[in-house]
Short mmCIF file of C-alpha atoms in Angstrom, two decimals:
data_model
loop_
_atom_site.label_atom_id
_atom_site.label_comp_id
_atom_site.label_asym_id
_atom_site.label_seq_id
_atom_site.Cartn_x
_atom_site.Cartn_y
_atom_site.Cartn_z
CA UNK M 647 -35.63 -2.70 125.89
CA UNK M 648 -38.96 -4.34 125.06
CA UNK M 649 -40.30 -3.35 128.41
CA UNK M 650 -44.34 -3.26 128.18
CA UNK M 651 -45.81 0.03 129.06
CA UNK M 652 -49.64 0.34 129.33
CA UNK M 653 -51.29 3.31 127.94
CA UNK M 654 -54.75 4.11 129.35
CA UNK M 655 -56.68 7.01 127.57
CA UNK M 656 -60.42 6.87 126.39
CA UNK M 657 -59.28 9.01 123.36
CA UNK M 658 -58.20 6.49 120.73
CA UNK M 659 -55.92 9.28 119.02
CA UNK M 660 -53.90 9.84 122.29
CA UNK M 661 -53.34 6.15 122.58
CA UNK M 662 -52.40 5.78 118.95
CA UNK M 663 -50.03 8.77 119.22
CA UNK M 664 -48.29 7.48 122.38
CA UNK M 665 -48.13 4.03 120.94
CA UNK M 666 -46.35 5.28 117.93
CA UNK M 667 -43.85 7.17 119.94
CA UNK M 668 -43.02 4.63 122.59
CA UNK M 669 -42.72 1.83 120.09
CA UNK M 670 -40.22 3.70 118.05
CA UNK M 671 -38.23 3.95 121.28
CA UNK M 672 -38.24 0.20 121.45
CA UNK M 673 -40.79 -0.55 124.15
CA UNK M 674 -43.71 -2.88 123.85
CA UNK M 675 -47.15 -1.07 124.34
CA UNK M 676 -50.73 -2.30 125.36
CA UNK M 677 -53.52 -0.19 125.38
CA UNK M 678 -56.69 0.39 127.68
CA UNK M 679 -59.67 2.66 127.01
CA UNK M 680 -60.96 2.82 130.51
CA UNK M 681 -59.55 2.55 134.11
CA UNK M 682 -61.33 -0.66 134.68
CA UNK M 683 -59.64 -2.33 131.52
CA UNK M 684 -56.08 -0.70 132.69
CA UNK M 685 -56.62 -2.58 136.16
CA UNK M 686 -57.40 -5.78 134.16
CA UNK M 687 -54.44 -5.48 131.82
CA UNK M 688 -51.94 -4.35 134.81
CA UNK M 689 -53.05 -7.90 136.38
CA UNK M 690 -52.61 -10.01 133.36
CA UNK M 691 -50.01 -8.23 131.07
CA UNK M 692 -47.65 -7.21 133.97
CA UNK M 693 -46.68 -3.88 132.39
CA UNK M 694 -43.40 -2.27 133.80
CA UNK M 695 -45.03 1.36 133.73
CA UNK M 696 -48.55 2.77 133.13
CA UNK M 697 -49.30 6.05 131.58
CA UNK M 698 -52.99 6.81 132.35
CA UNK M 699 -55.28 9.61 131.90
CA UNK M 700 -56.83 10.99 135.04
CA UNK M 701 -60.43 11.16 133.68
CA UNK M 702 -61.92 8.21 131.77
CA UNK M 703 -65.50 6.93 131.93
CA UNK M 704 -66.22 3.99 134.43
CA UNK M 705 -64.60 3.72 137.75
CA UNK M 706 -62.71 6.85 138.97
CA UNK M 707 -59.12 6.34 138.22
CA UNK M 708 -58.09 7.04 141.70
CA UNK M 709 -60.22 4.02 142.79
CA UNK M 710 -58.38 1.76 140.26
CA UNK M 711 -54.95 3.20 140.93
CA UNK M 712 -55.27 1.94 144.66
CA UNK M 713 -55.41 -1.50 143.24
CA UNK M 714 -52.26 -1.25 141.24
CA UNK M 715 -49.27 -2.19 143.17
CA UNK M 716 -45.41 -2.13 142.43
CA UNK M 717 -46.08 -0.37 138.83
CA UNK M 718 -45.03 3.01 138.30
CA UNK M 719 -47.86 5.31 136.83
CA UNK M 720 -47.74 8.65 134.98
CA UNK M 721 -50.87 10.43 135.13
CA UNK M 722 -51.70 12.43 131.86
CA UNK M 723 -54.43 14.93 132.40
CA UNK M 724 -56.56 17.62 130.74
CA UNK M 725 -57.58 18.35 134.08
CA UNK M 726 -55.94 21.06 135.98
CA UNK M 727 -54.66 20.51 139.11
CA UNK M 728 -52.65 22.76 141.75
CA UNK M 729 -49.17 22.45 142.52
CA UNK M 730 -49.84 21.32 145.90
CA UNK M 731 -52.08 18.54 144.57
CA UNK M 732 -49.32 17.38 142.17
CA UNK M 733 -46.97 17.25 145.06
CA UNK M 734 -49.51 15.31 147.09
CA UNK M 735 -49.82 12.87 144.07
CA UNK M 736 -46.29 12.36 143.92
CA UNK M 737 -46.12 11.85 147.72
CA UNK M 738 -48.89 9.07 147.45
CA UNK M 739 -47.02 7.30 144.78
CA UNK M 740 -47.85 8.86 141.47
CA UNK M 741 -44.58 8.68 139.51
CA UNK M 742 -45.29 11.93 137.53
CA UNK M 743 -48.11 14.20 136.26
CA UNK M 744 -47.91 15.31 132.51
CA UNK M 745 -50.48 18.04 131.68
CA UNK M 746 -52.28 17.88 128.27
CA UNK M 747 -51.79 19.09 125.75
CA UNK M 748 -48.33 17.56 126.33
CA UNK M 749 -44.93 17.49 124.64
CA UNK M 750 -44.22 14.02 123.56
CA UNK M 751 -40.76 14.52 124.51
CA UNK M 752 -41.76 15.19 127.84
CA UNK M 753 -43.79 12.09 128.01
CA UNK M 754 -40.60 9.78 126.65
CA UNK M 755 -38.21 11.51 129.27
CA UNK M 756 -40.70 10.77 131.94
CA UNK M 757 -41.24 7.30 131.00
CA UNK M 758 -37.42 6.64 130.80
CA UNK M 759 -36.88 8.19 133.89
CA UNK M 760 -39.74 6.21 135.86
CA UNK M 761 -39.14 2.92 134.36
CA UNK M 762 -37.87 0.58 136.84
CA UNK L 1259 -60.89 42.62 121.97
CA UNK L 1260 -64.19 43.54 123.68
CA UNK L 1261 -65.15 41.72 126.70
CA UNK L 1262 -68.41 39.78 127.21
CA UNK L 1263 -70.64 41.69 129.76
CA UNK L 1264 -72.38 38.64 131.27
CA UNK L 1265 -74.31 40.59 133.86
CA UNK L 1266 -76.09 42.20 131.13
CA UNK L 1267 -76.34 39.38 128.68
CA UNK L 1268 -78.29 37.44 131.26
CA UNK L 1269 -80.05 40.09 132.97
CA UNK L 1270 -83.57 39.33 131.63
CA UNK L 1271 -83.28 35.52 131.32
CA UNK L 1272 -82.21 32.56 133.47
CA UNK L 1273 -80.04 30.52 131.49
CA UNK L 1274 -77.26 30.99 128.63
CA UNK L 1275 -74.69 28.87 127.11
CA UNK L 1276 -71.52 30.41 126.22
CA UNK L 1277 -69.85 28.56 123.29
CA UNK L 1278 -66.18 29.16 122.78
CA UNK L 1279 -63.25 27.90 120.83
CA UNK L 1280 -60.51 25.97 123.23
CA UNK L 1281 -58.03 28.99 122.80
CA UNK L 1282 -60.46 31.41 124.38
CA UNK L 1283 -61.75 29.16 127.02
CA UNK L 1284 -59.04 30.46 129.64
CA UNK L 1285 -59.67 34.10 128.97
CA UNK L 1286 -63.43 33.82 128.93
CA UNK L 1287 -64.00 31.79 132.16
CA UNK L 1288 -61.67 34.07 134.16
CA UNK L 1289 -63.47 37.11 132.53
CA UNK L 1290 -66.76 35.75 133.65
CA UNK L 1291 -65.30 35.04 137.30
CA UNK L 1292 -64.13 38.55 137.56
CA UNK L 1293 -67.30 40.21 136.76
CA UNK L 1294 -69.48 37.91 138.99
CA UNK L 1295 -66.82 38.01 141.85
CA UNK L 1296 -68.99 40.10 143.93
CA UNK L 1297 -71.99 38.07 143.61
CA UNK L 1298 -73.09 34.80 145.07
CA UNK L 1299 -72.03 32.09 142.68
CA UNK L 1300 -71.95 28.25 142.94
CA UNK L 1301 -69.11 27.20 140.42
CA UNK L 1302 -69.55 23.37 139.10
CA UNK L 1303 -65.96 22.52 137.96
CA UNK L 1304 -65.72 19.44 135.57
CA UNK L 1305 -61.98 20.17 134.56
CA UNK L 1306 -60.28 21.93 137.17
CA UNK L 1307 -59.82 20.91 140.84
CA UNK L 1308 -61.09 23.42 143.47
CA UNK L 1309 -57.64 24.12 144.61
CA UNK L 1310 -56.49 24.82 141.08
CA UNK L 1311 -59.05 27.33 140.57
CA UNK L 1312 -58.61 28.83 143.77
CA UNK L 1313 -55.04 29.28 142.82
CA UNK L 1314 -55.94 30.48 139.35
CA UNK L 1315 -58.27 33.03 140.78
CA UNK L 1316 -55.55 34.31 143.29
CA UNK L 1317 -53.00 34.54 140.68
CA UNK L 1318 -55.66 36.50 138.45
CA UNK L 1319 -56.60 38.88 141.64
CA UNK L 1320 -60.31 37.51 141.53
CA UNK L 1321 -61.59 37.58 144.96
CA UNK L 1322 -64.27 35.04 144.63
CA UNK L 1323 -65.17 35.25 148.58
CA UNK L 1324 -68.93 34.57 147.66
CA UNK L 1325 -68.17 31.65 145.43
CA UNK L 1326 -68.91 27.77 146.54
CA UNK L 1327 -67.45 25.32 144.50
CA UNK L 1328 -68.87 21.78 143.41
CA UNK L 1329 -65.63 19.88 142.45
CA UNK L 1330 -66.42 16.77 140.24
CA UNK L 1331 -62.82 16.04 139.66
CA UNK L 1332 -60.94 15.72 142.93
CA UNK L 1333 -62.53 12.59 144.10
CA UNK L 1334 -60.65 10.94 140.91
CA UNK L 1335 -57.68 10.92 142.55
CA UNK L 1336 -57.65 12.51 146.15
CA UNK L 1337 -59.35 11.33 149.22
CA UNK L 1338 -58.74 14.71 151.38
CA UNK L 1339 -61.39 17.23 151.24
CA UNK L 1340 -60.58 20.73 150.62
CA UNK L 1341 -62.22 23.71 152.68
CA UNK L 1342 -65.67 22.25 153.59
CA UNK L 1343 -67.17 25.75 153.78
CA UNK L 1344 -66.00 26.63 150.32
CA UNK L 1345 -66.27 23.33 148.40
CA UNK L 1346 -68.33 20.06 148.18
CA UNK L 1347 -66.62 16.96 146.25
CA UNK L 1348 -68.81 14.91 144.26
CA UNK L 1349 -68.11 11.69 142.41
CA UNK L 1350 -66.64 12.34 138.74
CA UNK L 1351 -69.41 11.34 136.13
CA UNK L 1352 -72.33 10.90 138.49
CA UNK L 1353 -75.28 12.87 137.11
CA UNK L 1354 -77.30 11.82 139.81
CA UNK L 1355 -75.12 13.16 142.52
CA UNK L 1356 -74.58 16.20 140.48
CA UNK L 1357 -78.26 16.72 140.22
CA UNK L 1358 -78.88 16.28 144.02
CA UNK L 1359 -76.29 18.71 144.95
CA UNK L 1360 -77.41 21.33 142.41
CA UNK L 1361 -81.08 20.82 143.68
CA UNK L 1362 -79.53 22.01 147.04
CA UNK L 1363 -77.70 24.99 145.53
CA UNK L 1364 -80.82 26.18 143.76
CA UNK L 1365 -82.77 26.03 147.05
CA UNK L 1366 -79.91 28.07 148.94
CA UNK L 1367 -80.62 31.01 146.59
CA UNK L 1368 -77.26 31.63 144.83
CA UNK L 1369 -77.51 34.48 142.47
CA UNK L 1370 -75.62 32.44 139.63
CA UNK L 1371 -74.39 29.00 138.97
CA UNK L 1372 -71.50 28.40 136.68
CA UNK L 1373 -71.36 25.17 134.97
CA UNK L 1374 -67.60 24.51 133.70
CA UNK L 1375 -68.33 22.77 131.45
CA UNK L 1376 -70.88 20.82 129.49
CA UNK L 1377 -68.34 19.73 127.11
CA UNK L 1378 -66.46 17.84 130.02
CA UNK L 1379 -69.78 15.73 130.89
CA UNK L 1380 -69.31 13.80 127.76
CA UNK L 1381 -66.32 12.13 129.20
CA UNK L 1382 -68.43 10.17 131.37
CA UNK L 1383 -71.86 10.25 129.89
CA UNK L 1384 -73.42 9.74 126.64
CA UNK L 1385 -74.87 12.60 124.54
CA UNK L 1386 -78.48 11.52 125.38
CA UNK L 1387 -78.14 11.54 129.03
CA UNK L 1388 -76.10 14.72 129.15
CA UNK L 1389 -78.85 16.58 127.19
CA UNK L 1390 -81.38 15.31 129.48
CA UNK L 1391 -79.55 16.41 132.37
CA UNK L 1392 -79.09 19.80 131.00
CA UNK L 1393 -82.53 20.15 130.11
CA UNK L 1394 -83.60 19.14 133.41
CA UNK L 1395 -81.27 21.61 135.07
CA UNK L 1396 -82.30 24.46 132.97
CA UNK L 1397 -85.95 23.54 133.75
CA UNK L 1398 -85.35 23.54 137.50
CA UNK L 1399 -83.31 26.87 137.15
CA UNK L 1400 -86.41 28.47 135.53
CA UNK L 1401 -88.53 27.79 138.86
CA UNK L 1402 -85.74 29.82 141.00
CA UNK L 1403 -84.07 33.40 141.14
CA UNK L 1404 -80.96 31.90 140.16
CA UNK L 1405 -79.34 32.27 137.00
CA UNK L 1406 -77.42 29.39 135.09
CA UNK L 1407 -74.17 30.11 132.91
CA UNK L 1408 -72.97 27.19 131.08
CA UNK L 1409 -69.62 26.95 129.42
CA UNK L 1410 -69.08 24.73 126.10
CA UNK L 1411 -65.97 24.21 124.12
CA UNK L 1412 -66.98 24.11 120.30
CA UNK L 1413 -66.87 20.47 119.97
CA UNK L 1414 -69.95 17.96 119.83
CA UNK L 1415 -71.68 20.35 117.59
CA UNK L 1416 -74.92 18.33 117.42
CA UNK L 1417 -75.19 18.25 121.13
CA UNK L 1418 -74.50 21.77 121.46
CA UNK L 1419 -77.24 22.75 119.01
CA UNK L 1420 -79.50 20.74 120.95
CA UNK L 1421 -78.64 22.44 124.24
CA UNK L 1422 -78.72 26.05 122.63
CA UNK L 1423 -82.53 25.46 121.95
CA UNK L 1424 -83.01 24.37 125.54
CA UNK L 1425 -81.50 27.67 127.15
CA UNK L 1426 -82.60 31.12 126.89
CA UNK L 1427 -79.66 32.36 125.01
CA UNK L 1428 -76.71 30.95 123.38
CA UNK L 1429 -73.57 33.27 122.75
CA UNK L 1430 -70.61 32.34 120.63
CA UNK L 1431 -67.30 33.60 121.20
CA UNK L 1432 -65.30 33.71 117.97
CA UNK L 1433 -61.78 32.86 117.81
CA UNK L 1434 -60.51 36.32 117.92
CA UNK L 1435 -62.96 37.48 120.80
CA UNK L 1436 -66.34 38.92 120.43
#
């Protein structure tokens, strides 16, 4: 495998947990603590997929995501959205939407499914 | 498990913080909304989109016809504005914008403002800025007929202690209810 996955979350524990699990699955993992940092790393490190918290300090995630092209994004979120909104997000290019607290197996399955 | 009687708790005062463990949060927030469903309420949401709250209320038979929502989430990921007569979107994390909108709400004479939740403000702002914002909000509310109800999940104890000093009453919901 060795594909690079970017995990963007302002909570270090979440990044650490997701990193540990994805590295065990054979992926290379890079981290970002803000959406702005995620955009920088998306442009420089060329990840194959991004797992991103929907609520982070700094520029709203939605603004940043518009600037990320051709990389599938899985939203992780403690924010509650309606089923209609989840459908709309997927129609607008978000690969998946996983609510926190999440089952790590669900995340791994989603990563495997949406990696190009 | 006895319910909190929010109308009675806030009857003689203007501002209240409800501190609760995360596990009680869904029950308490629905319970308060149900009790206030006949009132004119402005609901400031920082952790659920307007549409998800609307769906949640419907699912729980809460008819919040006189609720107006200030949604500080949806702009994170959508451009489409929901029903304008029921909801206003504001920029996530912008205390200035939130403050301006809440000022307008206070002028409009709502019976209650529900602020859901103080804890979520900390995603975007430093503790000192959140505290200043809350104190300012509480002081402005005192000058009106509107009553302020704030939710806080029991984290950031130091900040919550300071906020509890700023409001008229602080209620703590224990893990098994009150």
